[in-house]
PDB file of C-alpha atoms in Angstrom:
ATOM      1  CA  UNK A   1      -0.695 -10.635  28.463  1.00  0.00           C
ATOM      2  CA  UNK A   2      -3.225 -10.272  31.280  1.00  0.00           C
ATOM      3  CA  UNK A   3      -5.065 -12.811  32.929  1.00  0.00           C
ATOM      4  CA  UNK A   4      -8.136 -13.414  31.791  1.00  0.00           C
ATOM      5  CA  UNK A   5     -10.903 -12.493  34.633  1.00  0.00           C
ATOM      6  CA  UNK A   6     -12.600 -15.535  35.368  1.00  0.00           C
ATOM      7  CA  UNK A   7     -11.189 -19.619  34.934  1.00  0.00           C
ATOM      8  CA  UNK A   8     -13.928 -22.383  33.641  1.00  0.00           C
ATOM      9  CA  UNK A   9     -15.648 -23.060  36.000  1.00  0.00           C
ATOM     10  CA  UNK A  10     -16.430 -27.053  36.810  1.00  0.00           C
ATOM     11  CA  UNK A  11     -19.819 -28.708  38.201  1.00  0.00           C
ATOM     12  CA  UNK A  12     -19.199 -29.027  42.291  1.00  0.00           C
ATOM     13  CA  UNK A  13     -18.333 -32.911  41.786  1.00  0.00           C
ATOM     14  CA  UNK A  14     -16.001 -35.296  43.878  1.00  0.00           C
ATOM     15  CA  UNK A  15     -13.672 -38.008  42.829  1.00  0.00           C
ATOM     16  CA  UNK A  16     -12.889 -38.819  39.366  1.00  0.00           C
ATOM     17  CA  UNK A  17     -15.647 -36.858  37.525  1.00  0.00           C
ATOM     18  CA  UNK A  18     -14.162 -33.949  39.312  1.00  0.00           C
ATOM     19  CA  UNK A  19      -9.990 -34.674  38.974  1.00  0.00           C
ATOM     20  CA  UNK A  20     -11.075 -35.204  35.083  1.00  0.00           C
ATOM     21  CA  UNK A  21     -12.795 -31.963  34.512  1.00  0.00           C
ATOM     22  CA  UNK A  22     -10.611 -30.831  36.842  1.00  0.00           C
ATOM     23  CA  UNK A  23      -7.830 -31.108  34.368  1.00  0.00           C
ATOM     24  CA  UNK A  24      -9.869 -30.745  31.760  1.00  0.00           C
ATOM     25  CA  UNK A  25     -10.644 -26.935  32.615  1.00  0.00           C
ATOM     26  CA  UNK A  26      -7.040 -26.384  32.893  1.00  0.00           C
ATOM     27  CA  UNK A  27      -5.763 -27.352  29.804  1.00  0.00           C
ATOM     28  CA  UNK A  28      -9.095 -25.133  28.154  1.00  0.00           C
ATOM     29  CA  UNK A  29      -7.888 -22.176  30.454  1.00  0.00           C
ATOM     30  CA  UNK A  30      -4.175 -22.214  28.791  1.00  0.00           C
ATOM     31  CA  UNK A  31      -5.618 -22.076  25.342  1.00  0.00           C
ATOM     32  CA  UNK A  32      -8.310 -19.326  25.996  1.00  0.00           C
ATOM     33  CA  UNK A  33      -5.292 -17.596  28.335  1.00  0.00           C
ATOM     34  CA  UNK A  34      -2.568 -17.837  24.942  1.00  0.00           C
ATOM     35  CA  UNK A  35      -5.598 -16.131  23.002  1.00  0.00           C
ATOM     36  CA  UNK A  36      -6.163 -13.459  25.119  1.00  0.00           C
ATOM     37  CA  UNK A  37      -5.597  -9.814  23.780  1.00  0.00           C
ATOM     38  CA  UNK A  38      -5.283 -10.794  20.167  1.00  0.00           C
ATOM     39  CA  UNK A  39      -6.675  -9.210  17.091  1.00  0.00           C
ATOM     40  CA  UNK A  40      -8.105 -11.411  14.644  1.00  0.00           C
ATOM     41  CA  UNK A  41      -5.657 -10.972  12.518  1.00  0.00           C
ATOM     42  CA  UNK A  42      -2.970 -11.941  14.696  1.00  0.00           C
ATOM     43  CA  UNK A  43      -5.790 -15.076  15.929  1.00  0.00           C
ATOM     44  CA  UNK A  44      -5.577 -15.963  12.481  1.00  0.00           C
ATOM     45  CA  UNK A  45      -1.532 -15.365  11.668  1.00  0.00           C
ATOM     46  CA  UNK A  46       0.761 -18.746  10.764  1.00  0.00           C
ATOM     47  CA  UNK A  47       4.040 -17.877  12.751  1.00  0.00           C
ATOM     48  CA  UNK A  48       5.940 -20.477  12.564  1.00  0.00           C
ATOM     49  CA  UNK A  49       6.505 -22.532   9.329  1.00  0.00           C
ATOM     50  CA  UNK A  50       3.314 -24.649  10.383  1.00  0.00           C
ATOM     51  CA  UNK A  51       0.014 -24.125   9.417  1.00  0.00           C
ATOM     52  CA  UNK A  52      -1.180 -23.427  12.514  1.00  0.00           C
ATOM     53  CA  UNK A  53      -2.522 -20.465  13.813  1.00  0.00           C
ATOM     54  CA  UNK A  54      -4.004 -19.601  17.507  1.00  0.00           C
ATOM     55  CA  UNK A  55      -7.519 -19.012  16.191  1.00  0.00           C
ATOM     56  CA  UNK A  56      -7.312 -22.179  14.028  1.00  0.00           C
ATOM     57  CA  UNK A  57      -6.533 -24.522  17.608  1.00  0.00           C
ATOM     58  CA  UNK A  58      -9.362 -23.088  19.514  1.00  0.00           C
ATOM     59  CA  UNK A  59     -11.809 -23.708  17.005  1.00  0.00           C
ATOM     60  CA  UNK A  60     -10.098 -26.995  16.147  1.00  0.00           C
ATOM     61  CA  UNK A  61      -9.906 -28.353  19.628  1.00  0.00           C
ATOM     62  CA  UNK A  62     -13.595 -26.782  19.763  1.00  0.00           C
ATOM     63  CA  UNK A  63     -15.216 -29.405  17.290  1.00  0.00           C
ATOM     64  CA  UNK A  64     -13.021 -32.272  18.461  1.00  0.00           C
ATOM     65  CA  UNK A  65     -13.904 -31.461  21.901  1.00  0.00           C
ATOM     66  CA  UNK A  66     -17.778 -31.765  19.795  1.00  0.00           C
ATOM     67  CA  UNK A  67     -17.658 -35.035  17.853  1.00  0.00           C
ATOM     68  CA  UNK A  68     -16.147 -37.319  20.633  1.00  0.00           C
ATOM     69  CA  UNK A  69     -18.548 -35.691  23.249  1.00  0.00           C
ATOM     70  CA  UNK A  70     -21.701 -36.922  20.642  1.00  0.00           C
ATOM     71  CA  UNK A  71     -19.257 -40.615  19.640  1.00  0.00           C
ATOM     72  CA  UNK A  72     -20.194 -40.963  24.286  1.00  0.00           C
ATOM     73  CA  UNK A  73     -23.513 -40.201  23.295  1.00  0.00           C
ATOM     74  CA  UNK A  74     -24.551 -41.943  19.764  1.00  0.00           C
ATOM     75  CA  UNK A  75     -21.294 -44.368  19.642  1.00  0.00           C
ATOM     76  CA  UNK A  76     -19.516 -44.004  15.632  1.00  0.00           C
ATOM     77  CA  UNK A  77     -22.477 -42.570  14.093  1.00  0.00           C
ATOM     78  CA  UNK A  78     -21.594 -39.518  15.256  1.00  0.00           C
ATOM     79  CA  UNK A  79     -18.528 -39.279  13.734  1.00  0.00           C
ATOM     80  CA  UNK A  80     -17.256 -39.447  10.066  1.00  0.00           C
ATOM     81  CA  UNK A  81     -16.015 -42.864   9.137  1.00  0.00           C
ATOM     82  CA  UNK A  82     -12.432 -41.500   7.926  1.00  0.00           C
ATOM     83  CA  UNK A  83     -11.911 -44.069   5.936  1.00  0.00           C
ATOM     84  CA  UNK A  84     -14.168 -42.777   3.147  1.00  0.00           C
ATOM     85  CA  UNK A  85     -13.386 -39.052   3.070  1.00  0.00           C
ATOM     86  CA  UNK A  86     -12.803 -37.810  -0.034  1.00  0.00           C
ATOM     87  CA  UNK A  87     -10.061 -34.881  -0.709  1.00  0.00           C
ATOM     88  CA  UNK A  88     -12.783 -32.315  -0.288  1.00  0.00           C
ATOM     89  CA  UNK A  89     -13.761 -33.891   2.910  1.00  0.00           C
ATOM     90  CA  UNK A  90     -10.099 -33.435   4.132  1.00  0.00           C
ATOM     91  CA  UNK A  91      -9.294 -29.988   2.748  1.00  0.00           C
ATOM     92  CA  UNK A  92     -12.991 -29.445   4.810  1.00  0.00           C
ATOM     93  CA  UNK A  93     -10.868 -30.880   7.888  1.00  0.00           C
ATOM     94  CA  UNK A  94      -7.621 -28.672   7.228  1.00  0.00           C
ATOM     95  CA  UNK A  95     -10.350 -25.403   7.345  1.00  0.00           C
ATOM     96  CA  UNK A  96     -11.041 -26.584  11.034  1.00  0.00           C
ATOM     97  CA  UNK A  97      -7.508 -25.523  11.900  1.00  0.00           C
ATOM     98  CA  UNK A  98      -8.147 -22.086  10.330  1.00  0.00           C
ATOM     99  CA  UNK A  99      -9.652 -18.668  10.808  1.00  0.00           C
ATOM    100  CA  UNK A 100     -11.245 -18.661   7.849  1.00  0.00           C
ATOM    101  CA  UNK A 101     -12.188 -15.207   6.639  1.00  0.00           C
ATOM    102  CA  UNK A 102     -15.650 -14.044   8.729  1.00  0.00           C
ATOM    103  CA  UNK A 103     -15.061 -15.716  11.753  1.00  0.00           C
ATOM    104  CA  UNK A 104     -13.591 -14.393  14.463  1.00  0.00           C
ATOM    105  CA  UNK A 105     -11.746 -14.975  17.740  1.00  0.00           C
ATOM    106  CA  UNK A 106     -14.236 -14.266  20.197  1.00  0.00           C
ATOM    107  CA  UNK A 107     -17.094 -16.061  17.736  1.00  0.00           C
ATOM    108  CA  UNK A 108     -14.803 -19.353  18.403  1.00  0.00           C
ATOM    109  CA  UNK A 109     -14.054 -18.056  21.728  1.00  0.00           C
ATOM    110  CA  UNK A 110     -17.661 -18.541  22.310  1.00  0.00           C
ATOM    111  CA  UNK A 111     -18.370 -21.650  20.497  1.00  0.00           C
ATOM    112  CA  UNK A 112     -15.318 -22.925  22.558  1.00  0.00           C
ATOM    113  CA  UNK A 113     -17.403 -22.231  26.127  1.00  0.00           C
ATOM    114  CA  UNK A 114     -20.522 -23.629  25.130  1.00  0.00           C
ATOM    115  CA  UNK A 115     -19.025 -26.703  23.824  1.00  0.00           C
ATOM    116  CA  UNK A 116     -17.190 -26.742  27.110  1.00  0.00           C
ATOM    117  CA  UNK A 117     -20.508 -25.660  29.227  1.00  0.00           C
ATOM    118  CA  UNK A 118     -22.000 -28.972  27.401  1.00  0.00           C
ATOM    119  CA  UNK A 119     -19.404 -31.792  28.144  1.00  0.00           C
ATOM    120  CA  UNK A 120     -19.318 -30.215  31.811  1.00  0.00           C
ATOM    121  CA  UNK A 121     -22.640 -31.015  32.652  1.00  0.00           C
ATOM    122  CA  UNK A 122     -22.366 -34.490  30.365  1.00  0.00           C
ATOM    123  CA  UNK A 123     -20.156 -35.297  32.327  1.00  0.00           C
ATOM    124  CA  UNK A 124     -21.823 -34.221  35.699  1.00  0.00           C
ATOM    125  CA  UNK A 125     -24.649 -36.267  34.826  1.00  0.00           C
ATOM    126  CA  UNK A 126     -23.104 -39.142  33.029  1.00  0.00           C
ATOM    127  CA  UNK A 127     -24.830 -42.397  34.529  1.00  0.00           C
ATOM    128  CA  UNK A 128     -22.006 -44.511  33.781  1.00  0.00           C
ATOM    129  CA  UNK A 129     -18.178 -43.894  32.301  1.00  0.00           C
ATOM    130  CA  UNK A 130     -17.862 -47.241  31.494  1.00  0.00           C
ATOM    131  CA  UNK A 131     -20.319 -46.901  29.116  1.00  0.00           C
ATOM    132  CA  UNK A 132     -17.677 -47.794  25.391  1.00  0.00           C
ATOM    133  CA  UNK A 133     -18.701 -47.467  21.693  1.00  0.00           C
ATOM    134  CA  UNK A 134     -16.392 -49.309  19.059  1.00  0.00           C
ATOM    135  CA  UNK A 135     -13.793 -46.639  17.364  1.00  0.00           C
ATOM    136  CA  UNK A 136     -15.106 -44.881  14.049  1.00  0.00           C
ATOM    137  CA  UNK A 137     -13.306 -46.253  10.961  1.00  0.00           C
ATOM    138  CA  UNK A 138     -10.391 -44.409  10.530  1.00  0.00           C
ATOM    139  CA  UNK A 139      -6.685 -45.757   9.516  1.00  0.00           C
ATOM    140  CA  UNK A 140      -5.486 -44.749  13.013  1.00  0.00           C
ATOM    141  CA  UNK A 141      -7.817 -46.994  15.027  1.00  0.00           C
ATOM    142  CA  UNK A 142      -7.769 -51.003  15.032  1.00  0.00           C
ATOM    143  CA  UNK A 143     -10.142 -51.965  13.439  1.00  0.00           C
ATOM    144  CA  UNK A 144     -11.882 -53.534  16.566  1.00  0.00           C
ATOM    145  CA  UNK A 145     -11.211 -51.279  18.467  1.00  0.00           C
ATOM    146  CA  UNK A 146     -13.992 -49.532  21.923  1.00  0.00           C
ATOM    147  CA  UNK A 147     -13.268 -46.384  23.819  1.00  0.00           C
ATOM    148  CA  UNK A 148     -14.851 -46.137  26.817  1.00  0.00           C
ATOM    149  CA  UNK A 149     -16.281 -42.327  28.083  1.00  0.00           C
ATOM    150  CA  UNK A 150     -13.628 -42.562  30.396  1.00  0.00           C
ATOM    151  CA  UNK A 151     -11.451 -42.738  27.861  1.00  0.00           C
ATOM    152  CA  UNK A 152     -13.008 -40.844  25.782  1.00  0.00           C
ATOM    153  CA  UNK A 153     -12.197 -37.721  28.145  1.00  0.00           C
ATOM    154  CA  UNK A 154      -8.964 -38.386  28.933  1.00  0.00           C
ATOM    155  CA  UNK A 155      -7.780 -38.339  24.463  1.00  0.00           C
ATOM    156  CA  UNK A 156      -9.375 -34.775  24.605  1.00  0.00           C
ATOM    157  CA  UNK A 157      -7.691 -33.713  27.789  1.00  0.00           C
ATOM    158  CA  UNK A 158      -4.739 -34.516  25.967  1.00  0.00           C
ATOM    159  CA  UNK A 159      -5.725 -32.854  22.435  1.00  0.00           C
ATOM    160  CA  UNK A 160      -6.658 -29.842  23.965  1.00  0.00           C
ATOM    161  CA  UNK A 161      -2.968 -29.154  26.141  1.00  0.00           C
ATOM    162  CA  UNK A 162      -1.572 -30.370  23.425  1.00  0.00           C
ATOM    163  CA  UNK A 163      -2.608 -27.946  21.452  1.00  0.00           C
ATOM    164  CA  UNK A 164      -2.620 -25.371  24.097  1.00  0.00           C
ATOM    165  CA  UNK A 165       1.327 -26.450  24.202  1.00  0.00           C
ATOM    166  CA  UNK A 166       1.050 -25.576  20.466  1.00  0.00           C
ATOM    167  CA  UNK A 167      -0.856 -22.012  20.509  1.00  0.00           C
ATOM    168  CA  UNK A 168       1.788 -20.883  22.983  1.00  0.00           C
ATOM    169  CA  UNK A 169       4.292 -21.365  20.470  1.00  0.00           C
ATOM    170  CA  UNK A 170       2.528 -19.643  18.370  1.00  0.00           C
ATOM    171  CA  UNK A 171       1.408 -16.644  20.264  1.00  0.00           C
ATOM    172  CA  UNK A 172       5.518 -16.300  21.329  1.00  0.00           C
ATOM    173  CA  UNK A 173       6.481 -16.228  18.142  1.00  0.00           C
ATOM    174  CA  UNK A 174       3.835 -13.620  17.035  1.00  0.00           C
ATOM    175  CA  UNK A 175       4.516 -11.299  20.015  1.00  0.00           C
ATOM    176  CA  UNK A 176       7.002 -12.457  22.294  1.00  0.00           C
ATOM    177  CA  UNK A 177       4.378 -13.506  25.084  1.00  0.00           C
ATOM    178  CA  UNK A 178       4.355 -16.719  27.028  1.00  0.00           C
ATOM    179  CA  UNK A 179       1.010 -18.828  28.896  1.00  0.00           C
ATOM    180  CA  UNK A 180       4.299 -19.910  31.521  1.00  0.00           C
ATOM    181  CA  UNK A 181       7.604 -18.321  32.236  1.00  0.00           C
TER     182      UNK A 181
END
């Protein structure tokens, strides 16, 4: 793989916000780098026993980041009640991990860049990283748990880094390319 010409830039900040955005930019870079030079067909291909594909991971991380930023701004109403989801809702959620017919890797990456831009802007301008909301209803969250904006950003960073690792394994199985090493 050849390295993309630009790495996402973060606002000129210092301290905690700069650290959070720098770490998020690094995780985003590795996810995008792993997708570099793939065709749409390769980006949609499952190269392991997993249901995951590189394009689907980009699409999923985009949606997750967008949802959590909505949560920071609006609270749990910005996210679904996972305890009330139907089979159709879960099937639609599974589609977020796939590059579906008519979707392109370029489109998924453009959507990701736009969500990243809005997230970075929010982190730079949010008056207080301690603002918190109750978590949405989900079987994996404690009923009375709350997350601050800071905690949400840490979750976005962890999720992005985890899925960048998944993408790296999938890419290596596709054509032998690795993001590191």
